[in-house]
């Protein structure tokens, strides 16, 4: 099959699965030619379709599978990245209805907001921090469009790295006001601790995950834009959510983020 047709078919199937909240089977079995490069093109197509349908625009980027905990949980041993849209952003003070989701999970992340463009093929951790305006705790709702969250690397790339919604917590700190590497994190559901971790769980330092992505983006002539938000990837396993769940993440010296779910 022609490459363009493959890309369109995959993007259209994922777009409909999200809109109508149903699961699809992973694509690699039917499209053996699907590799990471083609999958990023399908992701771009999917984002174009979503921007048009939701009348929204790009808010930033997200990384996924940047911690050993997440890689082992999902059986995919390389990081991936996707796009965040304005339509995916939720706030802490509004209960989140579970109605639009397929099988949502939530996970704690460190978010970065950029004050200038970050571009290049050999960007380092200090350069990432230098271009960062603020860092803050965040929660990401992931909702893979694949049956039982079962996917390979190209599948999850095409599916915009399972992204669904995100919530920024606070307060906002400058990147040199917290130790993003040694910073401890406590993740709770309904008052019970379900995981603990540290910033270093994300590739040794969350800014390293962002450097990795920027260096990859450069291959496609892309970059992080001023004002964009980047989620650096979950620090521990994601947890499933049900109506009535109150989820919080607290980060040492960095504040917290909260989400409450309803039917
Ligand atoms: C893939 C997305 C992973 C993260 O932070 O590791 C991700 C998945 O687990 O479905 O967003
Ligand atoms: Mg994530």
Coordinates of C-alpha atoms and ligand atoms in Angstrom, one line a residue:
X1 CA 0.0 0.0 0.0
X2 CA 1.1 3.5 -0.7
X3 CA 2.7 5.3 2.3
X4 CA 0.3 8.2 2.2
X5 CA -2.6 5.9 2.2
X6 CA -1.2 3.9 5.2
X7 CA -0.7 7.2 7.1
X8 CA -4.2 8.4 6.4
X9 CA -5.8 5.1 7.3
X10 CA -4.0 4.9 10.6
X11 CA -4.6 8.6 11.5
X12 CA -8.3 8.3 10.6
X13 CA -8.8 5.1 12.6
X14 CA -7.2 6.7 15.7
X15 CA -9.1 9.9 15.3
X16 CA -12.4 8.1 15.2
X17 CA -11.5 5.8 18.1
X18 CA -10.9 8.8 20.3
X19 CA -14.0 10.7 19.2
X20 CA -16.3 7.8 19.6
X21 CA -14.4 6.3 22.6
X22 CA -13.7 2.8 21.3
X23 CA -10.6 0.6 21.2
X24 CA -8.7 -0.4 18.1
X25 CA -6.2 -3.2 17.6
X26 CA -2.6 -2.3 17.2
X27 CA -1.6 -1.6 13.6
X28 CA 1.8 -3.3 13.3
X29 CA 0.2 -6.6 12.5
X30 CA -1.7 -5.3 9.5
X31 CA 0.9 -2.8 8.4
X32 CA 4.3 -4.5 8.8
X33 CA 5.9 -1.5 7.1
X34 CA 4.9 0.8 10.0
X35 CA 8.2 2.0 11.6
X36 CA 8.9 4.9 13.9
X37 CA 9.3 7.4 11.0
X38 CA 6.0 6.6 9.3
X39 CA 4.3 6.5 12.7
X40 CA 5.5 10.1 13.5
X41 CA 4.0 11.1 10.1
X42 CA 0.7 9.4 11.1
X43 CA 0.8 11.3 14.4
X44 CA 1.2 14.6 12.5
X45 CA -1.7 13.8 10.4
X46 CA -3.8 12.9 13.5
X47 CA -2.9 16.2 15.1
X48 CA -3.9 18.1 12.0
X49 CA -7.3 16.3 12.0
X50 CA -7.8 17.1 15.7
X51 CA -6.8 20.8 15.4
X52 CA -9.3 21.2 12.6
X53 CA -12.2 19.3 14.3
X54 CA -11.6 20.8 17.8
X55 CA -10.8 24.3 16.5
X56 CA -7.7 24.2 18.7
X57 CA -4.0 24.7 18.4
X58 CA -0.7 23.3 19.7
X59 CA 0.1 24.0 23.4
X60 CA 3.3 22.1 23.5
X61 CA 4.7 18.6 23.6
X62 CA 4.8 15.5 25.8
X63 CA 7.4 12.8 26.4
X64 CA 6.4 9.2 27.2
X65 CA 8.2 6.1 28.4
X66 CA 11.1 8.1 29.8
X67 CA 11.2 6.2 33.1
X68 CA 12.2 2.5 33.6
X69 CA 8.9 2.0 35.6
X70 CA 6.9 3.1 32.6
X71 CA 9.0 1.2 30.0
X72 CA 8.6 -2.0 32.0
X73 CA 4.9 -1.5 32.5
X74 CA 4.2 -1.0 28.8
X75 CA 6.9 -3.3 27.4
X76 CA 8.3 -0.6 25.1
X77 CA 11.9 0.3 25.9
X78 CA 12.4 3.6 24.1
X79 CA 11.0 7.1 24.8
X80 CA 8.4 8.6 22.5
X81 CA 7.0 12.1 22.1
X82 CA 3.7 13.6 21.1
X83 CA 1.8 16.9 20.9
X84 CA -0.3 18.7 23.5
X85 CA -3.2 20.7 22.3
X86 CA -5.1 23.6 24.1
X87 CA -8.2 21.4 24.0
X88 CA -6.4 18.8 26.2
X89 CA -5.7 21.1 29.1
X90 CA -7.9 20.8 32.2
X91 CA -7.8 22.8 35.5
X92 CA -7.4 21.5 39.0
X93 CA -10.7 23.2 40.3
X94 CA -13.1 21.5 37.9
X95 CA -14.2 17.8 38.4
X96 CA -13.3 15.7 35.4
X97 CA -16.1 13.7 33.9
X98 CA -15.1 10.2 32.8
X99 CA -17.6 10.2 30.0
X100 CA -15.3 11.0 27.1
X101 CA -12.6 8.4 27.9
X102 CA -12.0 4.8 26.8
X103 CA -10.0 3.4 29.8
X104 CA -8.2 6.4 31.3
X105 CA -5.1 6.2 33.5
X106 CA -3.4 9.1 35.3
X107 CA 0.3 9.6 36.0
X108 CA 2.5 12.3 37.7
X109 CA 4.9 14.3 35.7
X110 CA 7.2 17.4 35.8
X111 CA 6.0 20.1 33.4
X112 CA 8.2 22.7 31.8
X113 CA 7.1 26.0 30.3
X114 CA 9.6 27.5 27.8
X115 CA 10.5 31.2 27.5
X116 CA 12.3 30.9 24.2
X117 CA 12.7 28.6 21.3
X118 CA 14.7 25.5 21.9
X119 CA 16.2 24.0 18.8
X120 CA 19.3 22.0 17.8
X121 CA 20.7 18.5 17.3
X122 CA 23.0 18.5 20.4
X123 CA 21.0 20.4 23.0
X124 CA 22.2 19.6 26.6
X125 CA 20.5 19.6 30.0
X126 CA 21.8 23.1 31.0
X127 CA 20.5 24.5 27.6
X128 CA 17.1 23.1 28.3
X129 CA 17.1 24.6 31.8
X130 CA 18.3 27.9 30.4
X131 CA 15.4 28.1 28.0
X132 CA 12.8 27.2 30.7
X133 CA 10.7 29.9 32.3
X134 CA 8.9 27.7 34.9
X135 CA 8.6 24.2 36.1
X136 CA 5.6 22.7 38.0
X137 CA 4.0 19.4 39.0
X138 CA 1.5 18.1 36.5
X139 CA -0.8 15.1 36.0
X140 CA -1.3 13.5 32.7
X141 CA -4.4 11.5 31.7
X142 CA -3.4 8.9 29.2
X143 CA -6.1 7.0 27.3
X144 CA -4.5 4.7 24.7
X145 CA -6.8 4.1 21.8
X146 CA -5.4 0.5 21.6
X147 CA -7.2 -2.5 23.1
X148 CA -6.0 -3.1 26.7
X149 CA -3.2 -0.4 26.2
X150 CA -1.4 -3.1 24.1
X151 CA 1.0 -1.5 21.5
X152 CA 4.4 -1.5 20.1
X153 CA 6.7 1.5 19.6
X154 CA 5.3 2.6 16.2
X155 CA 1.7 2.0 17.4
X156 CA 2.1 4.3 20.4
X157 CA 3.9 7.0 18.4
X158 CA 1.0 7.1 15.9
X159 CA -1.5 7.3 18.8
X160 CA 0.2 10.6 19.9
X161 CA 1.9 8.7 22.8
X162 CA -1.5 7.8 24.4
X163 CA -2.1 11.5 25.3
X164 CA -5.5 12.6 26.4
X165 CA -5.6 15.5 28.9
X166 CA -3.2 17.3 31.2
X167 CA -3.5 19.3 34.4
X168 CA -0.8 21.8 35.6
X169 CA -0.4 22.2 39.3
X170 CA 1.5 24.9 41.1
X171 CA 3.0 27.1 42.2
X172 CA 5.3 27.9 39.3
X173 CA 9.0 27.8 40.1
X174 CA 12.0 28.9 38.1
X175 CA 14.1 25.8 37.1
X176 CA 17.0 26.7 39.5
X177 CA 14.7 27.0 42.5
X178 CA 14.2 23.2 42.8
X179 CA 16.5 20.1 42.5
X180 CA 14.7 18.4 39.7
X181 CA 17.0 15.4 40.0
X182 CA 16.8 14.6 43.7
X183 CA 13.3 15.9 44.2
X184 CA 11.1 13.4 45.9
X185 CA 7.6 12.7 44.7
X186 CA 4.5 11.1 46.4
X187 CA 1.6 10.0 44.3
X188 CA -1.7 9.4 46.1
X189 CA -5.2 8.1 45.3
X190 CA -7.9 8.9 47.8
X191 CA -5.3 9.6 50.5
X192 CA -3.4 6.4 50.0
X193 CA 0.2 6.5 48.7
X194 CA 0.3 4.4 45.5
X195 CA 3.9 5.3 44.4
X196 CA 6.9 7.3 45.4
X197 CA 9.7 8.3 43.1
X198 CA 12.3 11.0 42.4
X199 CA 13.0 13.4 39.5
X200 CA 16.0 11.2 38.5
X201 CA 13.6 8.4 37.5
X202 CA 13.1 10.3 34.3
X203 CA 16.3 9.6 32.3
X204 CA 18.5 10.7 35.2
X205 CA 17.0 14.3 35.0
X206 CA 13.7 15.3 33.5
X207 CA 15.5 18.0 31.4
X208 CA 17.5 15.2 29.8
X209 CA 14.3 13.7 28.4
X210 CA 13.5 17.1 26.9
X211 CA 17.0 17.4 25.4
X212 CA 16.5 14.0 23.8
X213 CA 13.3 15.1 22.2
X214 CA 14.6 18.4 21.0
X215 CA 17.5 16.6 19.3
X216 CA 15.0 14.2 17.6
X217 CA 12.8 17.1 16.6
X218 CA 15.7 18.7 14.9
X219 CA 15.9 15.8 12.4
X220 CA 12.4 16.9 11.2
X221 CA 13.3 20.7 11.3
X222 CA 11.1 21.2 14.3
X223 CA 11.7 22.8 17.7
X224 CA 10.0 23.9 21.0
X225 CA 8.4 27.3 20.7
X226 CA 8.4 30.1 23.3
X227 CA 5.4 29.7 25.6
X228 CA 5.1 25.9 24.9
X229 CA 4.4 23.5 27.7
X230 CA 6.4 20.2 27.8
X231 CA 5.5 17.2 30.0
X232 CA 8.7 15.3 30.6
X233 CA 7.2 11.8 31.2
X234 CA 5.7 9.9 34.2
X235 CA 8.0 9.3 37.2
X236 CA 6.2 6.0 38.1
X237 CA 3.5 3.7 36.8
X238 CA 0.1 5.2 35.7
X239 CA -3.0 4.2 37.7
X240 CA -6.5 3.6 36.4
X241 CA -9.2 6.1 37.6
X242 CA -12.9 5.7 38.5
X243 CA -15.6 8.1 39.5
X244 CA -15.0 9.5 42.9
X245 CA -11.2 9.2 42.8
X246 CA -9.1 12.1 44.1
X247 CA -5.6 12.0 42.7
X248 CA -2.7 14.1 44.0
X249 CA 1.0 14.4 43.4
X250 CA 3.3 16.3 45.7
X251 CA 6.8 17.1 44.8
X252 CA 9.5 18.2 47.3
X253 CA 10.0 21.9 47.0
X254 CA 7.7 22.1 43.9
X255 CA 4.1 22.0 45.2
X256 CA 1.4 19.7 44.0
X257 CA -1.2 18.9 41.4
X258 CA -4.7 17.5 41.9
X259 CA -7.5 15.9 39.9
X260 CA -11.0 14.7 40.9
X261 CA -13.1 12.4 38.8
X262 CA -16.8 12.1 38.4
X263 CA -19.1 10.0 36.2
Ligands
LIG1 C1 2.4 5.6 26.7 C2 2.5 7.0 27.1 C3 3.5 7.1 28.2 C4 4.6 8.5 30.0 O1 4.6 9.6 30.6 O2 5.4 7.7 30.2 C5 3.6 8.4 28.9 C6 1.5 4.8 27.6 O3 1.9 4.4 28.7 O4 0.4 4.5 27.2 O5 2.8 9.3 28.7
LIG2 MG1 2.8 10.7 30.4

